[in-house]
Amino acid sequence: MATMKAAIFVEKNRIVLDDKPIPEIGPLDALVRITTTTICGTDVHILRGEYPVAKGLTIGHEPVGVIERLGSQVRGFVEGQRVIAGAITPSGQSYACLCGCASQDGPDTRHGFRATGGWKFGNIIDGCQAEYVRVPDALANLCPIPDGLSDEQVLMCPDIMSTGFSGAERGEVSIGDTVAVFALGPIGLCAVAGARLKGATTIIGVDTVAERMSVARRLGASHVVNFKDGDVVAQIMALTDGRGVDVAIEALGTQGTFESALRVLRPGGRLSSLGVYSSDLRIPLDAFAAGLGDYSIVTTLCPGGKERMRRLMAVVASGGVDLSPLVTHRFKLDDIEAAYELFGHQRDGVMKVAITP
């Protein structure tokens, strides 16, 4: 049986590069040869045992590659074509998909919904930190890469661009809004760019890393707040003349950032949560106005599917946003364990890493 190299979850705090069989595909699938992929913060949650997956699973959910083989029922694509697939790979046929909740896809369930069911790569099926990946439901998920765009230009589309933009979309950012983005990691930076594209005129980024704050300004932040300089809520309220923000986007997943995001909202404001939480959340009574402040709290799992990918790559191709500078480090697949060590410990100014064969 032909084999490939793949990054495999072995146990808590141990992901290793090892050999696995090249995936078999069914009639609705495609086999994609990976040309570039990356490591996500969610992969680090898996590595640390904070998010459970099966031992022996190939990790990774951000594929850029070339079609190696197509299932017998897949039409409209050709072998050798450059494609991406979203981190979320919905079936396209469940009740969840057909009512616009594709990330919560549950085609095998009685009512067609499953929380986080659209997230398959590196969660319930083998992912793409490997030489090859099986893309399920290829007609719903493969998207051709426009001519002239490099792998690194589209590398953010499968996950962090889609996730960050969805923070602004789910928060219903409107023209003239004031928006605060808590945590300027890659997803938070994409949320800044998404808020600008949605029409926000004042965008406040919150972080402490100078490089990230600088990138946030380039992507559209009008102000950056360093939480080491004092009470971040007080700083934001001062910047808004005591009004508060229309939308607060939480992009880290901690009690502290969630609570601060809630406290800076104006009455009737919207908290858009993108973080992956590892413990229960508490909603402070005063910040929530005892439930009478007309606040909205919404959550998002990265939207996927080929139409979402097409739209995101159209933004890149038009020059609407350039996220390739987020790639700060590059590794070969053979060195992916070193890439995890760097990314997991956030050393050397790392934002995103590009992994190539």
Protein backbone atom coordinates (compact mmCIF):
# COMPACT_ATOMS: atom_id res chain seq x y z
CA MET A 1 0.00 0.00 0.00
CA ALA A 2 1.38 3.43 -0.98
CA THR A 3 2.23 5.62 2.02
CA MET A 4 2.69 9.31 2.74
CA LYS A 5 4.11 11.48 5.50
CA ALA A 6 1.57 12.91 7.94
CA ALA A 7 1.51 14.83 11.24
CA ILE A 8 -0.26 12.44 13.63
CA PHE A 9 -1.73 13.05 17.07
CA VAL A 10 -0.20 10.41 19.35
CA GLU A 11 -1.12 11.63 22.82
CA LYS A 12 -1.32 14.81 24.85
CA ASN A 13 1.69 17.06 24.07
CA ARG A 14 2.84 14.79 21.25
CA ILE A 15 2.22 15.23 17.53
CA VAL A 16 4.76 13.40 15.35
CA LEU A 17 5.54 13.03 11.66
CA ASP A 18 5.04 9.43 10.57
CA ASP A 19 4.02 7.31 7.60
CA LYS A 20 0.36 6.53 6.86
CA PRO A 21 -1.43 5.03 3.87
CA ILE A 22 -2.42 7.53 1.18
CA PRO A 23 -6.19 7.98 1.63
CA GLU A 24 -8.64 6.02 -0.47
CA ILE A 25 -11.45 8.07 -1.99
CA GLY A 26 -15.10 7.36 -2.66
CA PRO A 27 -17.21 8.46 -5.63
CA LEU A 28 -18.03 11.87 -4.10
CA ASP A 29 -14.50 12.62 -2.84
CA ALA A 30 -11.27 14.04 -4.21
CA LEU A 31 -7.67 13.29 -3.33
CA VAL A 32 -5.64 16.51 -3.09
CA ARG A 33 -1.86 16.66 -3.03
CA ILE A 34 -0.96 19.32 -0.48
CA THR A 35 1.34 22.06 -1.72
CA THR A 36 0.97 24.42 1.27
CA THR A 37 -0.74 24.22 4.62
CA THR A 38 -0.33 25.78 8.06
CA ILE A 39 -0.83 25.29 11.81
CA CYS A 40 -3.83 26.78 13.61
CA GLY A 41 -4.35 27.68 17.24
CA THR A 42 -6.98 24.93 17.35
CA ASP A 43 -4.26 22.42 16.45
CA VAL A 44 -2.36 23.62 19.50
CA HIS A 45 -5.48 23.04 21.63
CA ILE A 46 -5.47 19.47 20.28
CA LEU A 47 -1.77 19.05 20.98
CA ARG A 48 -2.24 20.17 24.59
CA GLY A 49 -5.16 17.83 25.13
CA GLU A 50 -7.63 20.72 25.50
CA TYR A 51 -9.72 19.50 22.56
CA PRO A 52 -10.13 15.71 22.25
CA VAL A 53 -9.46 13.85 19.01
CA ALA A 54 -8.72 10.20 18.30
CA LYS A 55 -5.18 8.94 18.64
CA GLY A 56 -3.60 8.35 15.24
CA LEU A 57 -5.57 11.14 13.55
CA THR A 58 -3.79 13.32 10.98
CA ILE A 59 -4.04 16.93 12.15
CA GLY A 60 -4.67 20.11 10.13
CA HIS A 61 -7.59 21.78 8.38
CA GLU A 62 -6.17 24.42 5.99
CA PRO A 63 -5.39 22.81 2.63
CA VAL A 64 -3.97 24.38 -0.51
CA GLY A 65 -3.04 21.90 -3.20
CA VAL A 66 -3.51 20.16 -6.52
CA ILE A 67 -6.15 17.59 -7.42
CA GLU A 68 -4.45 14.20 -7.63
CA ARG A 69 -7.52 12.06 -8.20
CA LEU A 70 -11.28 12.59 -8.52
CA GLY A 71 -14.15 10.38 -7.42
CA SER A 72 -16.28 8.91 -10.18
CA GLN A 73 -19.22 11.26 -9.46
CA VAL A 74 -17.23 14.51 -9.22
CA ARG A 75 -17.75 16.76 -12.23
CA GLY A 76 -16.42 20.17 -13.22
CA PHE A 77 -12.85 19.65 -12.00
CA VAL A 78 -9.75 18.13 -13.58
CA GLU A 79 -6.75 16.35 -12.16
CA GLY A 80 -3.80 18.71 -11.81
CA GLN A 81 -6.05 21.70 -11.02
CA ARG A 82 -4.99 24.01 -8.17
CA VAL A 83 -7.64 24.17 -5.46
CA ILE A 84 -8.37 24.97 -1.85
CA ALA A 85 -11.00 23.55 0.46
CA GLY A 86 -12.35 25.23 3.54
CA ALA A 87 -11.50 24.10 7.04
CA ILE A 88 -15.22 23.35 7.28
CA THR A 89 -16.37 20.80 4.69
CA PRO A 90 -20.20 20.61 4.78
CA SER A 91 -22.08 17.92 2.91
CA GLY A 92 -24.22 20.56 1.21
CA GLN A 93 -27.32 18.39 1.61
CA SER A 94 -28.30 18.37 5.30
CA TYR A 95 -31.07 20.49 6.79
CA ALA A 96 -28.37 22.56 8.47
CA CYS A 97 -26.68 23.29 5.15
CA LEU A 98 -29.92 24.08 3.38
CA CYS A 99 -30.98 26.62 6.01
CA GLY A 100 -27.62 28.41 5.97
CA CYS A 101 -25.94 26.73 8.98
CA ALA A 102 -23.43 24.63 7.04
CA SER A 103 -20.84 24.68 9.82
CA GLN A 104 -23.33 22.77 12.00
CA ASP A 105 -23.79 20.08 9.34
CA GLY A 106 -25.38 16.81 10.46
CA PRO A 107 -26.29 14.72 7.40
CA ASP A 108 -26.21 11.50 9.43
CA THR A 109 -28.47 12.77 12.22
CA ARG A 110 -32.24 12.55 12.52
CA HIS A 111 -32.84 16.29 12.17
CA GLY A 112 -29.80 17.20 10.08
CA PHE A 113 -27.93 19.31 12.64
CA ARG A 114 -24.78 18.51 14.60
CA ALA A 115 -22.92 21.16 16.61
CA THR A 116 -19.55 21.79 14.86
CA GLY A 117 -20.42 18.91 12.50
CA GLY A 118 -18.98 20.68 9.47
CA TRP A 119 -15.50 20.55 10.97
CA LYS A 120 -14.15 17.24 9.75
CA PHE A 121 -10.47 17.75 8.76
CA GLY A 122 -8.22 17.00 11.72
CA ASN A 123 -11.25 16.51 13.96
CA ILE A 124 -13.22 13.46 12.87
CA ILE A 125 -11.37 12.54 9.64
CA ASP A 126 -7.70 12.77 8.69
CA GLY A 127 -6.56 16.33 8.06
CA CYS A 128 -4.14 18.04 5.74
CA GLN A 129 -0.80 18.35 7.55
CA ALA A 130 0.29 15.57 5.23
CA GLU A 131 1.31 14.94 1.66
CA TYR A 132 -2.27 14.12 0.64
CA VAL A 133 -5.77 14.67 2.01
CA ARG A 134 -9.17 13.22 1.12
CA VAL A 135 -11.68 16.01 0.57
CA PRO A 136 -15.19 14.71 1.28
CA ASP A 137 -18.18 15.93 -0.72
CA ALA A 138 -15.81 17.47 -3.24
CA LEU A 139 -18.49 19.18 -5.30
CA ALA A 140 -19.53 21.19 -2.24
CA ASN A 141 -16.03 21.96 -1.04
CA LEU A 142 -13.35 22.19 -3.73
CA CYS A 143 -12.74 25.67 -5.11
CA PRO A 144 -10.33 26.52 -7.95
CA ILE A 145 -7.59 29.04 -7.17
CA PRO A 146 -7.75 32.05 -9.51
CA ASP A 147 -4.84 32.41 -11.93
CA GLY A 148 -2.13 34.68 -10.61
CA LEU A 149 -2.65 33.98 -6.91
CA SER A 150 0.11 32.20 -5.03
CA ASP A 151 -0.37 29.52 -2.39
CA GLU A 152 0.53 31.95 0.38
CA GLN A 153 -1.94 34.55 -0.88
CA VAL A 154 -4.82 32.09 -0.44
CA LEU A 155 -3.48 30.15 2.56
CA MET A 156 -5.57 32.17 5.03
CA CYS A 157 -8.85 31.61 3.17
CA PRO A 158 -9.71 28.10 4.43
CA ASP A 159 -9.84 29.14 8.09
CA ILE A 160 -8.55 32.35 9.65
CA MET A 161 -9.77 34.74 6.95
CA SER A 162 -13.16 33.04 6.88
CA THR A 163 -13.33 32.97 10.68
CA GLY A 164 -12.12 36.53 11.22
CA PHE A 165 -14.45 37.94 8.58
CA SER A 166 -17.35 36.00 10.08
CA GLY A 167 -16.74 37.79 13.37
CA ALA A 168 -17.59 41.04 11.63
CA GLU A 169 -20.44 39.49 9.64
CA ARG A 170 -22.10 37.79 12.63
CA GLY A 171 -21.63 40.98 14.63
CA GLU A 172 -23.55 42.79 11.88
CA VAL A 173 -20.93 45.49 11.51
CA SER A 174 -22.44 48.40 9.57
CA ILE A 175 -21.17 51.53 7.85
CA GLY A 176 -19.94 54.01 10.44
CA ASP A 177 -19.73 51.51 13.31
CA THR A 178 -17.17 51.57 16.09
CA VAL A 179 -15.67 48.12 16.62
CA ALA A 180 -13.27 46.70 19.20
CA VAL A 181 -11.29 43.53 18.44
CA PHE A 182 -9.88 41.72 21.45
CA ALA A 183 -6.65 39.80 20.72
CA LEU A 184 -4.76 40.46 17.51
CA GLY A 185 -3.63 36.97 16.67
CA PRO A 186 -4.18 35.89 13.06
CA ILE A 187 -7.95 35.55 13.52
CA GLY A 188 -8.24 38.87 15.32
CA LEU A 189 -6.24 40.56 12.58
CA CYS A 190 -8.60 39.08 9.98
CA ALA A 191 -11.51 40.39 12.07
CA VAL A 192 -9.99 43.86 11.83
CA ALA A 193 -9.77 43.54 8.04
CA GLY A 194 -13.33 42.20 7.89
CA ALA A 195 -14.70 45.05 10.01
CA ARG A 196 -13.04 47.58 7.72
CA LEU A 197 -14.50 45.92 4.61
CA LYS A 198 -17.96 45.93 6.27
CA GLY A 199 -17.77 49.69 6.73
CA ALA A 200 -16.60 50.28 10.31
CA THR A 201 -14.99 53.70 10.58
CA THR A 202 -13.41 53.32 14.02
CA ILE A 203 -11.68 50.03 14.77
CA ILE A 204 -9.87 49.54 18.08
CA GLY A 205 -7.45 46.60 18.32
CA VAL A 206 -6.43 45.21 21.70
CA ASP A 207 -3.19 43.33 22.25
CA THR A 208 0.28 43.72 23.71
CA VAL A 209 2.56 42.49 20.91
CA ALA A 210 3.99 45.44 18.98
CA GLU A 211 4.28 43.57 15.68
CA ARG A 212 0.66 42.50 15.78
CA MET A 213 -0.51 45.97 16.67
CA SER A 214 1.44 47.33 13.71
CA VAL A 215 -0.15 44.82 11.33
CA ALA A 216 -3.58 45.71 12.75
CA ARG A 217 -3.03 49.33 11.78
CA ARG A 218 -2.07 48.28 8.25
CA LEU A 219 -5.25 46.20 8.00
CA GLY A 220 -7.53 49.02 9.09
CA ALA A 221 -7.33 49.60 12.86
CA SER A 222 -7.62 53.28 13.70
CA HIS A 223 -6.48 52.76 17.30
CA VAL A 224 -4.54 50.07 19.16
CA VAL A 225 -4.79 49.55 22.90
CA ASN A 226 -2.09 47.79 24.91
CA PHE A 227 -3.71 46.04 27.86
CA LYS A 228 -0.42 46.31 29.75
CA ASP A 229 -0.90 50.08 29.83
CA GLY A 230 -3.83 49.82 32.23
CA ASP A 231 -7.51 48.94 32.37
CA VAL A 232 -8.42 48.10 28.78
CA VAL A 233 -12.11 48.84 29.35
CA ALA A 234 -11.30 52.32 30.65
CA GLN A 235 -9.01 52.95 27.68
CA ILE A 236 -11.68 51.99 25.16
CA MET A 237 -14.40 53.95 26.92
CA ALA A 238 -12.10 56.98 26.84
CA LEU A 239 -11.48 56.54 23.11
CA THR A 240 -15.26 56.43 22.51
CA ASP A 241 -16.00 59.40 24.80
CA GLY A 242 -17.84 57.07 27.17
CA ARG A 243 -20.26 55.78 24.51
CA GLY A 244 -18.85 52.29 24.07
CA VAL A 245 -18.56 50.30 20.86
CA ASP A 246 -21.27 49.04 18.54
CA VAL A 247 -19.60 45.67 18.10
CA ALA A 248 -16.97 43.89 20.18
CA ILE A 249 -15.22 40.89 18.60
CA GLU A 250 -13.62 38.41 21.01
CA ALA A 251 -10.89 36.44 19.25
CA LEU A 252 -9.03 34.61 22.01
CA GLY A 253 -11.38 32.50 24.11
CA THR A 254 -10.76 33.50 27.74
CA GLN A 255 -12.99 34.77 30.52
CA GLY A 256 -11.00 38.00 30.67
CA THR A 257 -11.32 38.93 27.00
CA PHE A 258 -14.99 37.87 26.89
CA GLU A 259 -15.85 39.96 29.93
CA SER A 260 -13.93 43.00 28.66
CA ALA A 261 -15.68 42.73 25.30
CA LEU A 262 -19.04 42.74 27.07
CA ARG A 263 -18.13 45.70 29.27
CA VAL A 264 -17.18 48.00 26.37
CA LEU A 265 -20.46 47.53 24.49
CA ARG A 266 -22.94 50.37 24.26
CA PRO A 267 -26.49 49.38 25.24
CA GLY A 268 -27.92 47.32 22.41
CA GLY A 269 -24.43 46.42 21.18
CA ARG A 270 -23.32 43.05 19.83
CA LEU A 271 -20.60 40.75 21.16
CA SER A 272 -19.30 38.48 18.42
CA SER A 273 -17.32 35.61 19.91
CA LEU A 274 -14.75 33.73 17.83
CA GLY A 275 -12.68 32.23 20.66
CA VAL A 276 -12.38 28.52 21.44
CA TYR A 277 -13.11 28.25 25.16
CA SER A 278 -11.56 25.64 27.44
CA SER A 279 -13.70 26.28 30.54
CA ASP A 280 -17.12 27.62 31.54
CA LEU A 281 -17.86 31.29 30.94
CA ARG A 282 -19.38 33.65 33.51
CA ILE A 283 -21.54 36.62 32.50
CA PRO A 284 -21.19 39.44 35.06
CA LEU A 285 -24.54 40.78 36.21
CA ASP A 286 -23.59 44.45 35.97
CA ALA A 287 -21.95 44.19 32.55
CA PHE A 288 -25.05 42.38 31.28
CA ALA A 289 -27.36 45.02 32.76
CA ALA A 290 -29.21 42.22 34.57
CA GLY A 291 -30.34 40.95 31.18
CA LEU A 292 -32.07 44.22 30.28
CA GLY A 293 -29.42 45.95 28.15
CA ASP A 294 -30.59 44.64 24.75
CA TYR A 295 -27.19 43.05 24.22
CA SER A 296 -26.67 40.34 21.62
CA ILE A 297 -24.03 37.62 22.06
CA VAL A 298 -23.34 35.50 18.99
CA THR A 299 -20.80 32.77 18.26
CA THR A 300 -19.34 31.50 15.01
CA LEU A 301 -17.66 28.42 13.61
CA CYS A 302 -15.66 29.25 10.48
CA PRO A 303 -17.97 29.23 7.43
CA GLY A 304 -16.87 26.75 4.77
CA GLY A 305 -17.88 25.38 1.39
CA LYS A 306 -16.74 26.31 -2.10
CA GLU A 307 -18.84 29.46 -2.50
CA ARG A 308 -17.40 30.90 0.71
CA MET A 309 -13.89 30.10 -0.56
CA ARG A 310 -14.65 31.66 -3.96
CA ARG A 311 -15.79 34.89 -2.34
CA LEU A 312 -12.78 35.11 -0.06
CA MET A 313 -10.34 34.52 -2.91
CA ALA A 314 -12.21 37.18 -4.92
CA VAL A 315 -11.46 39.65 -2.11
CA VAL A 316 -7.79 38.70 -2.28
CA ALA A 317 -7.66 38.84 -6.08
CA SER A 318 -9.28 42.29 -6.14
CA GLY A 319 -6.68 43.69 -3.74
CA GLY A 320 -9.29 44.18 -1.03
CA VAL A 321 -6.98 42.61 1.53
CA ASP A 322 -3.50 41.11 1.52
CA LEU A 323 -2.96 38.62 4.33
CA SER A 324 0.23 37.02 3.00
CA PRO A 325 2.36 39.12 5.42
CA LEU A 326 0.82 37.07 8.23
CA VAL A 327 3.09 34.22 7.11
CA THR A 328 6.16 34.92 9.22
CA HIS A 329 7.88 31.53 9.13
CA ARG A 330 8.25 28.69 6.64
CA PHE A 331 8.96 25.01 7.25
CA LYS A 332 9.14 21.80 5.26
CA LEU A 333 6.71 19.04 6.23
CA ASP A 334 9.72 17.05 7.46
CA ASP A 335 10.25 19.77 10.08
CA ILE A 336 6.64 20.13 11.23
CA GLU A 337 7.46 19.07 14.80
CA ALA A 338 9.82 22.06 15.02
CA ALA A 339 7.08 24.24 13.53
CA TYR A 340 4.70 23.12 16.30
CA GLU A 341 7.32 23.89 18.93
CA LEU A 342 7.77 27.42 17.58
CA PHE A 343 4.08 28.13 16.97
CA GLY A 344 2.87 26.54 20.19
CA HIS A 345 5.21 28.68 22.28
CA GLN A 346 4.65 31.82 20.16
CA ARG A 347 8.36 32.47 19.83
CA ASP A 348 10.28 34.67 17.40
CA GLY A 349 7.33 36.89 16.50
CA VAL A 350 5.46 34.04 14.82
CA MET A 351 2.00 34.71 13.45
CA LYS A 352 1.41 31.97 10.87
CA VAL A 353 3.72 29.30 9.46
CA ALA A 354 3.66 27.94 5.92
CA ILE A 355 4.26 24.18 5.63
CA THR A 356 5.35 22.89 2.22
CA PRO A 357 6.43 19.42 0.96
